[in-house]
Amino acid sequence: RDDHTKEWLEDRIDELYDKNFPVIVKLVENQNPHISSSKIRNEASVNQFSQSVPERVHQYILLHHLYGT
């Protein structure tokens, strides 16, 4: 999850392995900024997007008339 550091997640994975968790866990880093869908919907409903909403997302919402835009 975006709320945790990579180190925290690695520690949790190590704990699972220490308990003989029967699967392989691969941590995949996400380069995308974190923004909640609720925030996007709220901003779209008033057609005012903050800097936290990437321009590509803003344009996609407008192009496809999402969230009542």
mmCIF file of N, CA and C in Angstrom, residues 2 4 6-7 18 21 27 32 35-36 38 44 48 58 63-64:
data_model
loop_
_atom_site.group_PDB
_atom_site.id
_atom_site.type_symbol
_atom_site.label_atom_id
_atom_site.label_comp_id
_atom_site.label_asym_id
_atom_site.label_seq_id
_atom_site.Cartn_x
_atom_site.Cartn_y
_atom_site.Cartn_z
ATOM 1 N N ASP A 2 0.318 2.316 -0.490
ATOM 2 C CA ASP A 2 1.052 3.574 -0.545
ATOM 3 C C ASP A 2 1.344 4.143 0.834
ATOM 4 N N HIS A 4 2.725 2.735 3.305
ATOM 5 C CA HIS A 4 3.871 2.104 3.949
ATOM 6 C C HIS A 4 5.129 2.255 3.099
ATOM 7 N N LYS A 6 8.834 1.032 1.573
ATOM 8 C CA LYS A 6 9.337 -0.209 0.996
ATOM 9 C C LYS A 6 9.963 -1.080 2.086
ATOM 10 N N GLU A 7 10.695 -0.445 2.992
ATOM 11 C CA GLU A 7 11.346 -1.186 4.069
ATOM 12 C C GLU A 7 10.318 -1.877 4.969
ATOM 13 N N ASP A 18 9.468 -16.151 7.592
ATOM 14 C CA ASP A 18 9.875 -16.741 8.874
ATOM 15 C C ASP A 18 8.813 -17.693 9.416
ATOM 16 N N PHE A 21 5.398 -19.113 5.235
ATOM 17 C CA PHE A 21 4.278 -18.797 4.350
ATOM 18 C C PHE A 21 4.518 -19.505 3.017
ATOM 19 N N LEU A 27 7.602 -7.891 -4.235
ATOM 20 C CA LEU A 27 7.245 -6.493 -4.039
ATOM 21 C C LEU A 27 7.482 -5.748 -5.350
ATOM 22 N N ASN A 32 3.609 5.540 -9.751
ATOM 23 C CA ASN A 32 2.479 6.453 -9.915
ATOM 24 C C ASN A 32 2.212 7.215 -8.624
ATOM 25 N N ILE A 35 -3.284 8.967 -5.290
ATOM 26 C CA ILE A 35 -4.453 9.842 -5.164
ATOM 27 C C ILE A 35 -5.672 8.935 -5.106
ATOM 28 N N SER A 36 -6.560 9.225 -4.211
ATOM 29 C CA SER A 36 -7.731 8.364 -4.045
ATOM 30 C C SER A 36 -8.771 8.653 -5.120
ATOM 31 N N SER A 38 -11.864 8.725 -4.572
ATOM 32 C CA SER A 38 -12.840 9.648 -3.965
ATOM 33 C C SER A 38 -12.437 11.094 -4.193
ATOM 34 N N ALA A 44 -13.724 16.286 -9.657
ATOM 35 C CA ALA A 44 -14.402 16.287 -10.957
ATOM 36 C C ALA A 44 -15.814 16.845 -10.834
ATOM 37 N N GLN A 48 -12.811 21.230 -10.703
ATOM 38 C CA GLN A 48 -11.611 21.914 -10.218
ATOM 39 C C GLN A 48 -10.623 20.856 -9.760
ATOM 40 N N HIS A 58 -6.863 14.155 -15.769
ATOM 41 C CA HIS A 58 -7.845 15.235 -15.934
ATOM 42 C C HIS A 58 -8.395 15.229 -17.360
ATOM 43 N N LEU A 63 -12.491 14.026 -21.572
ATOM 44 C CA LEU A 63 -12.723 13.421 -22.882
ATOM 45 C C LEU A 63 -13.846 12.383 -22.839
ATOM 46 N N HIS A 64 -13.900 11.614 -21.780
ATOM 47 C CA HIS A 64 -14.875 10.528 -21.676
ATOM 48 C C HIS A 64 -16.081 10.882 -20.809
#
